[in-house]
CSV table of C-alpha atoms in Angstrom, one decimal:
chain,number,residue,atom,x,y,z
J,1,UNK,CA,17.8,129.0,-47.5
J,2,UNK,CA,18.4,125.7,-49.3
J,3,UNK,CA,15.6,123.2,-49.3
J,4,UNK,CA,16.6,119.5,-48.8
J,5,UNK,CA,16.2,117.0,-50.3
J,6,UNK,CA,16.3,118.2,-53.9
J,7,UNK,CA,15.2,115.3,-56.1
J,8,UNK,CA,12.0,113.2,-56.1
J,9,UNK,CA,13.9,110.1,-55.2
J,10,UNK,CA,15.6,111.8,-52.3
J,11,UNK,CA,12.3,113.3,-51.2
J,12,UNK,CA,10.6,109.9,-51.0
J,13,UNK,CA,13.6,108.4,-49.1
J,14,UNK,CA,13.7,111.3,-46.7
J,15,UNK,CA,9.9,111.1,-46.1
J,16,UNK,CA,10.2,107.4,-45.2
J,17,UNK,CA,13.2,107.9,-42.9
J,18,UNK,CA,11.5,110.9,-41.3
J,19,UNK,CA,8.5,108.8,-40.4
J,20,UNK,CA,10.5,106.0,-38.9
J,21,UNK,CA,14.1,106.9,-38.0
J,22,UNK,CA,14.4,110.7,-38.5
J,23,UNK,CA,17.9,110.9,-37.0
J,24,UNK,CA,19.0,109.2,-40.2
J,25,UNK,CA,18.2,112.4,-42.1
J,26,UNK,CA,20.2,114.7,-39.8
J,27,UNK,CA,23.4,114.5,-41.8
J,28,UNK,CA,21.9,115.4,-45.1
J,29,UNK,CA,19.3,117.9,-43.8
J,30,UNK,CA,21.4,119.7,-41.2
J,31,UNK,CA,25.0,118.7,-40.7
J,32,UNK,CA,26.1,118.8,-44.3
J,33,UNK,CA,23.7,121.6,-45.3
J,34,UNK,CA,24.6,124.6,-43.2
J,35,UNK,CA,26.4,127.5,-44.9
J,36,UNK,CA,30.1,127.9,-44.4
J,37,UNK,CA,33.2,126.0,-45.3
J,38,UNK,CA,33.5,122.5,-43.8
J,39,UNK,CA,36.9,122.0,-42.4
J,40,UNK,CA,36.6,118.3,-41.5
J,41,UNK,CA,34.4,115.3,-42.0
J,42,UNK,CA,35.2,114.0,-38.5
J,43,UNK,CA,34.0,115.4,-35.2
J,44,UNK,CA,35.7,114.4,-32.0
J,45,UNK,CA,33.6,114.0,-28.9
J,46,UNK,CA,34.9,113.7,-25.4
J,47,UNK,CA,33.2,113.6,-22.0
J,48,UNK,CA,34.7,115.7,-19.2
J,49,UNK,CA,33.6,116.3,-15.6
J,50,UNK,CA,33.2,119.5,-13.7
J,51,UNK,CA,35.6,119.1,-10.7
J,52,UNK,CA,33.4,121.1,-8.4
J,53,UNK,CA,30.1,119.4,-9.0
J,54,UNK,CA,31.0,116.1,-10.7
J,55,UNK,CA,28.5,116.7,-13.5
J,56,UNK,CA,29.3,115.9,-17.1
J,57,UNK,CA,30.5,118.2,-19.9
J,58,UNK,CA,30.2,116.8,-23.4
J,59,UNK,CA,32.6,118.5,-25.8
J,60,UNK,CA,32.5,118.4,-29.7
J,61,UNK,CA,35.5,119.6,-31.7
J,62,UNK,CA,37.0,119.4,-35.2
J,63,UNK,CA,39.0,116.2,-35.4
J,64,UNK,CA,41.1,114.0,-37.6
J,65,UNK,CA,40.4,110.3,-38.2
J,66,UNK,CA,42.4,108.3,-35.7
J,67,UNK,CA,45.4,106.4,-37.0
J,68,UNK,CA,47.7,103.7,-35.5
J,69,UNK,CA,51.3,102.9,-36.1
J,70,UNK,CA,52.2,99.6,-37.7
J,71,UNK,CA,55.5,98.1,-38.9
J,72,UNK,CA,55.8,97.2,-42.6
J,73,UNK,CA,58.7,96.1,-44.8
J,74,UNK,CA,59.6,98.4,-47.6
J,75,UNK,CA,62.5,97.5,-50.0
J,76,UNK,CA,63.8,95.1,-47.4
J,77,UNK,CA,63.8,97.6,-44.5
J,78,UNK,CA,61.3,97.8,-41.7
J,79,UNK,CA,59.3,101.0,-41.8
J,80,UNK,CA,56.8,102.6,-39.5
J,81,UNK,CA,53.6,103.7,-41.3
J,82,UNK,CA,50.4,105.2,-40.1
J,83,UNK,CA,47.2,103.2,-40.8
J,84,UNK,CA,43.7,104.5,-40.3
J,85,UNK,CA,42.0,102.8,-37.3
J,86,UNK,CA,39.3,100.4,-38.5
J,87,UNK,CA,35.8,100.9,-36.9
J,88,UNK,CA,36.8,103.7,-34.5
J,89,UNK,CA,34.4,104.0,-31.5
J,90,UNK,CA,31.3,106.0,-32.3
J,91,UNK,CA,29.3,108.2,-30.0
J,92,UNK,CA,25.7,107.2,-29.0
J,93,UNK,CA,23.0,109.9,-29.1
J,94,UNK,CA,22.4,109.4,-25.3
J,95,UNK,CA,25.4,109.3,-23.1
J,96,UNK,CA,23.8,106.9,-20.5
J,97,UNK,CA,21.4,105.2,-23.0
J,98,UNK,CA,17.8,105.9,-23.9
J,99,UNK,CA,16.3,104.0,-21.0
J,100,UNK,CA,18.0,106.2,-18.5
J,101,UNK,CA,17.2,109.3,-20.5
J,102,UNK,CA,13.6,108.4,-21.1
J,103,UNK,CA,12.9,107.2,-17.5
J,104,UNK,CA,14.3,110.4,-16.1
J,105,UNK,CA,11.8,112.4,-18.2
J,106,UNK,CA,8.9,110.2,-17.1
J,107,UNK,CA,10.1,110.7,-13.5
J,108,UNK,CA,9.8,114.4,-13.9
J,109,UNK,CA,6.1,114.1,-14.8
J,110,UNK,CA,5.6,111.5,-12.1
J,111,UNK,CA,7.1,113.9,-9.6
J,112,UNK,CA,5.1,116.9,-10.9
J,113,UNK,CA,1.8,115.1,-10.8
J,114,UNK,CA,2.5,113.4,-7.4
J,115,UNK,CA,2.3,109.8,-8.7
J,116,UNK,CA,3.4,107.4,-5.9
J,117,UNK,CA,7.1,106.4,-6.1
J,118,UNK,CA,6.2,102.7,-5.9
J,119,UNK,CA,3.9,103.0,-8.9
J,120,UNK,CA,6.8,104.4,-11.0
J,121,UNK,CA,9.4,101.9,-9.7
J,122,UNK,CA,7.4,98.7,-9.9
J,123,UNK,CA,4.9,99.3,-12.7
J,124,UNK,CA,5.8,102.2,-15.0
J,125,UNK,CA,9.6,101.7,-15.2
J,126,UNK,CA,9.6,97.9,-15.7
J,127,UNK,CA,7.2,98.4,-18.7
J,128,UNK,CA,9.1,101.4,-20.0
J,129,UNK,CA,12.6,100.0,-19.8
J,130,UNK,CA,12.5,97.2,-22.4
J,131,UNK,CA,10.6,99.4,-24.8
J,132,UNK,CA,13.3,102.0,-24.6
J,133,UNK,CA,16.2,99.6,-24.6
J,134,UNK,CA,15.1,97.8,-27.8
J,135,UNK,CA,14.2,101.1,-29.5
J,136,UNK,CA,16.5,101.7,-32.5
J,137,UNK,CA,17.2,105.2,-31.2
J,138,UNK,CA,19.0,103.7,-28.2
J,139,UNK,CA,21.5,102.1,-30.6
J,140,UNK,CA,22.0,104.9,-33.1
J,141,UNK,CA,25.2,106.8,-33.1
J,142,UNK,CA,25.7,110.5,-33.8
J,143,UNK,CA,26.7,111.2,-37.4
J,144,UNK,CA,30.4,112.0,-38.1
J,145,UNK,CA,31.3,111.6,-34.4
J,146,UNK,CA,34.2,109.6,-33.1
J,147,UNK,CA,35.0,109.3,-29.4
J,148,UNK,CA,38.2,111.0,-28.3
J,149,UNK,CA,39.4,111.4,-31.9
J,150,UNK,CA,42.6,113.5,-32.2
J,151,UNK,CA,41.9,117.3,-32.6
J,152,UNK,CA,42.4,118.6,-36.1
J,153,UNK,CA,45.2,121.1,-36.8
J,154,UNK,CA,43.7,123.8,-38.9
J,155,UNK,CA,45.3,124.5,-42.3
J,156,UNK,CA,46.4,128.0,-41.2
J,157,UNK,CA,47.3,126.9,-37.7
J,158,UNK,CA,44.5,129.1,-36.4
J,159,UNK,CA,42.8,128.2,-33.2
J,160,UNK,CA,39.1,127.4,-32.9
J,161,UNK,CA,36.4,129.6,-31.2
J,162,UNK,CA,34.7,128.0,-28.2
J,163,UNK,CA,30.9,128.0,-27.7
J,164,UNK,CA,29.5,127.0,-24.2
J,165,UNK,CA,25.9,126.0,-24.5
J,166,UNK,CA,23.3,125.6,-21.7
J,167,UNK,CA,20.3,123.2,-21.9
J,168,UNK,CA,16.8,124.0,-20.9
J,169,UNK,CA,14.5,123.1,-18.0
J,170,UNK,CA,14.3,119.3,-17.5
J,171,UNK,CA,16.9,119.1,-20.4
J,172,UNK,CA,20.3,117.3,-20.3
J,173,UNK,CA,23.7,117.7,-21.8
J,174,UNK,CA,22.7,115.1,-24.5
J,175,UNK,CA,20.6,117.6,-26.2
J,176,UNK,CA,21.7,119.9,-29.0
J,177,UNK,CA,24.3,117.4,-30.1
J,178,UNK,CA,23.4,117.6,-33.8
J,179,UNK,CA,23.8,121.4,-33.8
J,180,UNK,CA,27.1,121.0,-32.0
J,181,UNK,CA,28.3,118.5,-34.7
J,182,UNK,CA,27.3,120.8,-37.5
J,183,UNK,CA,29.2,123.7,-35.9
J,184,UNK,CA,32.3,121.5,-35.1
J,185,UNK,CA,32.6,120.5,-38.8
J,186,UNK,CA,32.8,124.3,-39.5
J,187,UNK,CA,35.6,125.0,-37.1
J,188,UNK,CA,34.0,125.5,-33.7
J,189,UNK,CA,34.5,123.7,-30.3
J,190,UNK,CA,31.1,123.2,-28.6
J,191,UNK,CA,30.9,122.5,-24.9
J,192,UNK,CA,27.6,121.2,-23.5
J,193,UNK,CA,27.5,121.1,-19.6
J,194,UNK,CA,24.9,118.9,-17.9
J,195,UNK,CA,23.6,121.2,-15.2
J,196,UNK,CA,23.4,119.9,-11.6
J,197,UNK,CA,21.2,122.6,-10.1
J,198,UNK,CA,18.1,120.4,-10.0
J,199,UNK,CA,16.6,121.8,-13.2
J,200,UNK,CA,17.6,118.8,-15.3
J,201,UNK,CA,15.4,115.7,-15.5
J,202,UNK,CA,18.4,114.0,-13.9
J,203,UNK,CA,22.1,114.6,-13.5
J,204,UNK,CA,24.5,111.7,-13.1
J,205,UNK,CA,27.6,112.6,-11.0
J,206,UNK,CA,31.1,111.2,-11.1
J,207,UNK,CA,30.6,109.3,-7.8
J,208,UNK,CA,27.8,107.2,-9.4
J,209,UNK,CA,25.0,109.1,-7.7
J,210,UNK,CA,22.5,111.4,-9.4
J,211,UNK,CA,20.5,114.5,-8.8
J,212,UNK,CA,16.8,114.3,-9.8
J,213,UNK,CA,14.6,117.1,-10.9
J,214,UNK,CA,13.7,119.5,-8.1
J,215,UNK,CA,10.1,120.7,-8.2
J,216,UNK,CA,9.4,124.1,-6.7
J,217,UNK,CA,6.8,124.4,-4.0
J,218,UNK,CA,4.2,126.6,-5.6
J,219,UNK,CA,2.0,127.0,-2.5
J,220,UNK,CA,5.0,128.5,-0.7
J,221,UNK,CA,7.0,129.7,-3.7
J,222,UNK,CA,10.5,131.1,-3.1
J,223,UNK,CA,10.9,133.8,-5.7
J,224,UNK,CA,14.7,133.3,-5.6
J,225,UNK,CA,14.4,129.6,-6.4
J,226,UNK,CA,15.0,129.8,-10.2
J,227,UNK,CA,17.4,132.8,-9.8
J,228,UNK,CA,19.5,130.7,-7.5
J,229,UNK,CA,19.5,127.9,-10.1
J,230,UNK,CA,20.6,130.4,-12.7
J,231,UNK,CA,23.6,131.4,-10.5
J,232,UNK,CA,24.7,127.7,-10.3
J,233,UNK,CA,24.1,127.2,-14.0
J,234,UNK,CA,26.3,130.2,-14.8
J,235,UNK,CA,29.0,128.8,-12.7
J,236,UNK,CA,28.8,125.5,-14.5
J,237,UNK,CA,28.7,127.2,-17.9
J,238,UNK,CA,31.9,129.1,-17.0
J,239,UNK,CA,33.3,125.9,-15.6
J,240,UNK,CA,32.8,124.1,-18.9
J,241,UNK,CA,34.8,126.9,-20.6
J,242,UNK,CA,37.6,126.5,-18.0
J,243,UNK,CA,37.7,122.7,-18.3
J,244,UNK,CA,38.2,123.0,-22.1
J,245,UNK,CA,40.8,125.7,-21.8
J,246,UNK,CA,43.0,123.6,-19.6
J,247,UNK,CA,42.4,120.2,-21.2
J,248,UNK,CA,45.7,118.6,-22.1
J,249,UNK,CA,44.6,117.7,-25.6
J,250,UNK,CA,42.2,120.5,-26.5
J,251,UNK,CA,43.6,123.6,-24.9
J,252,UNK,CA,46.2,124.3,-27.6
J,253,UNK,CA,43.5,124.2,-30.3
J,254,UNK,CA,41.1,126.7,-28.6
J,255,UNK,CA,41.3,130.5,-28.9
J,256,UNK,CA,40.7,131.8,-25.4
J,257,UNK,CA,40.0,135.3,-26.7
J,258,UNK,CA,37.2,134.0,-28.9
J,259,UNK,CA,34.5,132.7,-26.5
J,260,UNK,CA,30.8,132.6,-27.1
J,261,UNK,CA,27.9,131.4,-25.0
J,262,UNK,CA,24.4,130.3,-25.9
J,263,UNK,CA,21.4,128.3,-24.6
J,264,UNK,CA,17.8,127.3,-25.1
J,265,UNK,CA,14.9,128.2,-22.8
J,266,UNK,CA,16.2,128.2,-19.2
J,267,UNK,CA,19.5,127.8,-20.9
J,268,UNK,CA,18.9,131.1,-22.8
J,269,UNK,CA,18.3,132.8,-19.4
J,270,UNK,CA,21.5,131.1,-18.2
J,271,UNK,CA,23.6,132.2,-21.1
J,272,UNK,CA,22.3,135.8,-20.8
J,273,UNK,CA,23.2,135.9,-17.2
J,274,UNK,CA,26.7,134.5,-17.9
J,275,UNK,CA,27.3,137.1,-20.6
J,276,UNK,CA,26.1,140.0,-18.6
J,277,UNK,CA,28.6,142.3,-16.8
J,278,UNK,CA,28.1,145.1,-14.2
J,279,UNK,CA,28.9,148.7,-15.1
J,280,UNK,CA,31.8,149.0,-17.4
J,281,UNK,CA,33.1,145.5,-16.7
J,282,UNK,CA,33.9,143.4,-19.8
J,283,UNK,CA,32.1,140.1,-20.4
J,284,UNK,CA,34.4,137.1,-21.0
J,285,UNK,CA,32.2,136.2,-24.0
J,286,UNK,CA,32.3,138.0,-27.4
J,287,UNK,CA,28.6,137.4,-28.2
J,288,UNK,CA,25.6,135.5,-26.9
J,289,UNK,CA,23.0,133.3,-28.6
J,290,UNK,CA,19.7,133.2,-26.7
J,291,UNK,CA,17.1,130.7,-28.0
J,292,UNK,CA,13.4,131.1,-26.9
J,293,UNK,CA,14.6,132.2,-23.5
J,294,UNK,CA,12.7,132.0,-20.3
J,295,UNK,CA,12.7,135.6,-19.0
J,296,UNK,CA,9.6,135.6,-16.9
J,297,UNK,CA,7.8,133.2,-14.6
J,298,UNK,CA,4.0,133.8,-14.4
J,299,UNK,CA,1.6,131.5,-12.5
J,300,UNK,CA,-1.3,133.7,-11.4
J,301,UNK,CA,-3.0,130.8,-9.6
J,302,UNK,CA,-0.1,131.0,-7.1
J,303,UNK,CA,0.5,134.7,-7.3
J,304,UNK,CA,3.9,134.2,-9.0
J,305,UNK,CA,5.1,137.0,-11.3
J,306,UNK,CA,8.9,137.1,-11.4
J,307,UNK,CA,11.5,138.3,-13.9
J,308,UNK,CA,14.3,136.0,-14.8
J,309,UNK,CA,17.3,136.3,-14.7
J,310,UNK,CA,17.5,139.6,-12.8
J,311,UNK,CA,20.8,140.5,-14.5
J,312,UNK,CA,19.1,141.0,-17.9
J,313,UNK,CA,16.3,143.2,-16.6
J,314,UNK,CA,18.6,145.9,-15.2
J,315,UNK,CA,20.3,148.5,-17.4
J,316,UNK,CA,23.4,148.2,-15.1
J,317,UNK,CA,23.9,144.5,-15.8
J,318,UNK,CA,22.2,144.0,-19.2
J,319,UNK,CA,24.0,142.6,-22.2
J,320,UNK,CA,26.7,144.8,-23.6
J,321,UNK,CA,27.9,142.4,-26.3
J,322,UNK,CA,26.3,141.4,-29.7
J,323,UNK,CA,23.3,139.2,-29.0
J,324,UNK,CA,21.1,137.0,-31.1
J,325,UNK,CA,17.5,136.2,-29.9
J,326,UNK,CA,15.6,133.5,-31.8
J,327,UNK,CA,12.1,132.8,-30.5
J,328,UNK,CA,9.1,130.6,-31.2
J,329,UNK,CA,5.7,132.0,-32.2
J,330,UNK,CA,4.3,130.1,-29.2
J,331,UNK,CA,6.4,132.1,-26.7
J,332,UNK,CA,5.8,135.4,-28.5
J,333,UNK,CA,2.0,135.0,-27.9
J,334,UNK,CA,2.4,134.7,-24.1
J,335,UNK,CA,1.8,138.3,-23.0
J,336,UNK,CA,3.9,138.5,-19.8
J,337,UNK,CA,6.7,136.5,-21.3
J,338,UNK,CA,6.8,138.5,-24.5
J,339,UNK,CA,6.8,141.8,-22.6
J,340,UNK,CA,9.7,140.6,-20.5
J,341,UNK,CA,11.6,139.4,-23.6
J,342,UNK,CA,11.1,142.7,-25.4
J,343,UNK,CA,12.3,144.6,-22.3
J,344,UNK,CA,15.5,142.4,-22.2
J,345,UNK,CA,16.1,143.0,-25.9
J,346,UNK,CA,15.7,146.7,-25.6
J,347,UNK,CA,18.3,146.9,-22.9
J,348,UNK,CA,21.0,145.2,-25.1
J,349,UNK,CA,23.9,147.4,-26.3
J,350,UNK,CA,24.5,147.1,-29.2
J,351,UNK,CA,21.1,146.5,-30.5
J,352,UNK,CA,20.1,142.8,-30.5
J,353,UNK,CA,19.4,140.8,-33.6
J,354,UNK,CA,15.9,139.3,-33.1
J,355,UNK,CA,14.0,136.6,-35.1
J,356,UNK,CA,10.7,134.9,-34.4
J,357,UNK,CA,10.1,131.8,-36.5
J,358,UNK,CA,6.5,131.8,-37.7
J,359,UNK,CA,4.2,128.9,-36.8
J,360,UNK,CA,6.7,127.3,-34.3
J,361,UNK,CA,6.3,126.0,-30.8
J,362,UNK,CA,9.0,125.9,-28.1
J,363,UNK,CA,9.9,122.3,-28.9
J,364,UNK,CA,11.2,123.1,-32.4
J,365,UNK,CA,14.6,123.9,-30.9
J,366,UNK,CA,15.0,120.7,-28.9
J,367,UNK,CA,16.1,118.3,-31.7
J,368,UNK,CA,13.4,116.0,-30.5
J,369,UNK,CA,12.1,115.9,-34.1
J,370,UNK,CA,15.3,114.0,-35.0
J,371,UNK,CA,14.6,111.5,-32.2
J,372,UNK,CA,10.9,110.8,-32.5
J,373,UNK,CA,9.0,109.7,-35.7
J,374,UNK,CA,7.5,112.8,-37.4
J,375,UNK,CA,4.0,111.4,-37.3
J,376,UNK,CA,4.2,111.4,-33.5
J,377,UNK,CA,5.7,114.9,-33.2
J,378,UNK,CA,3.0,116.2,-35.5
J,379,UNK,CA,0.2,114.5,-33.6
J,380,UNK,CA,1.3,115.8,-30.2
J,381,UNK,CA,2.0,119.3,-31.6
J,382,UNK,CA,5.5,119.5,-30.3
J,383,UNK,CA,7.1,121.7,-32.9
J,384,UNK,CA,4.1,123.7,-34.2
J,385,UNK,CA,2.5,124.2,-37.6
J,386,UNK,CA,5.3,125.7,-39.7
J,387,UNK,CA,4.8,126.3,-43.4
J,388,UNK,CA,7.9,124.2,-44.1
J,389,UNK,CA,8.5,120.8,-42.5
J,390,UNK,CA,10.1,120.9,-39.0
J,391,UNK,CA,13.5,119.8,-40.4
J,392,UNK,CA,13.7,122.8,-42.7
J,393,UNK,CA,12.7,125.1,-39.9
J,394,UNK,CA,15.4,123.7,-37.6
J,395,UNK,CA,17.9,124.1,-40.5
J,396,UNK,CA,17.0,127.7,-40.8
J,397,UNK,CA,17.3,128.3,-37.1
J,398,UNK,CA,20.8,126.6,-37.1
J,399,UNK,CA,21.8,128.7,-40.0
J,400,UNK,CA,20.9,131.9,-38.2
J,401,UNK,CA,23.1,130.7,-35.3
J,402,UNK,CA,26.0,129.9,-37.5
J,403,UNK,CA,25.9,133.1,-39.5
J,404,UNK,CA,25.7,135.1,-36.3
J,405,UNK,CA,28.7,133.4,-34.8
J,406,UNK,CA,30.7,133.8,-38.0
J,407,UNK,CA,29.9,137.6,-38.0
J,408,UNK,CA,31.2,138.0,-34.5
J,409,UNK,CA,34.2,135.6,-34.3
């Protein structure tokens, strides 16, 4: 794997940026560094809605720089020429802004630890909001991204593969955007649905309402609670595919026979369930990418010991397409979870490709190291103690994903 940056000057600059505004390093250390041929320098981003739930779907795709028609005189005759649009609209990291995103995550912990609502509304949130609003991260834009840019016609008139990607527990559709941009520059369309099953920190709906995180009742735990959420998530993951395939501007550029699914954590379980098929039935997806998946729920204090999702734990409905499993060392050391993960992997036909990244924690796959200054992520132990810095480890993970997709497209 390539190591970035390469020179001492670049190293000093990267170290400074990593400590303050790490997202500034994302283009050089991830987006421009992955293997494979770059087909465009511009990535279009459009936000769709699931017609059944009203939840958002953010789509990244190879794009051209937007142009506008102007009239000019040439040899005494009026001519129509195409001029690049100056300052085209960029795309912020967080669709609804960092205050909304951050407050939602705080609300999850407030809800879990039973903090009174009035304390959150009248004390915590008023203090938190201005801090998040004036944070530079709230105003940063995603590298290379232009809102609703025209899709790029490939040189060979080939259509692009589509990857539907599911976020994790308490996650949102804003996450994994940097990975999506890196893939879109290399000829993939990436669809990231924001799930509305209550597993997200929040879900904003089309009618200006929202769905907050739903905490399970551990004292009277319903063993089907998370499995039911998986079912809805699978529906929304398939719904994201359907929305892209019938989109008036995107559909003609997407190869409907070249579909992939993937996800992180609870999203890994979701993608696995979406890719599974009973008996000899054929999955609509060619391959699945499952990142540090949540395949077992174990809380001995409440007598909870449940496999997740059920589809992946049965030979009749297990994965029968090429599958990539990438895990953290943290999850590999949790006995019950690791046993369930190995069981799921052994049921895969063909044999699954499996990687565990040494020294990593679950948070290494969240892109949070690009949002939060590195001295904070290191202090709170979010990404683990890898031999390389967290950016290089994330680059290696993203490279594994890209190479797997290329091998199976």
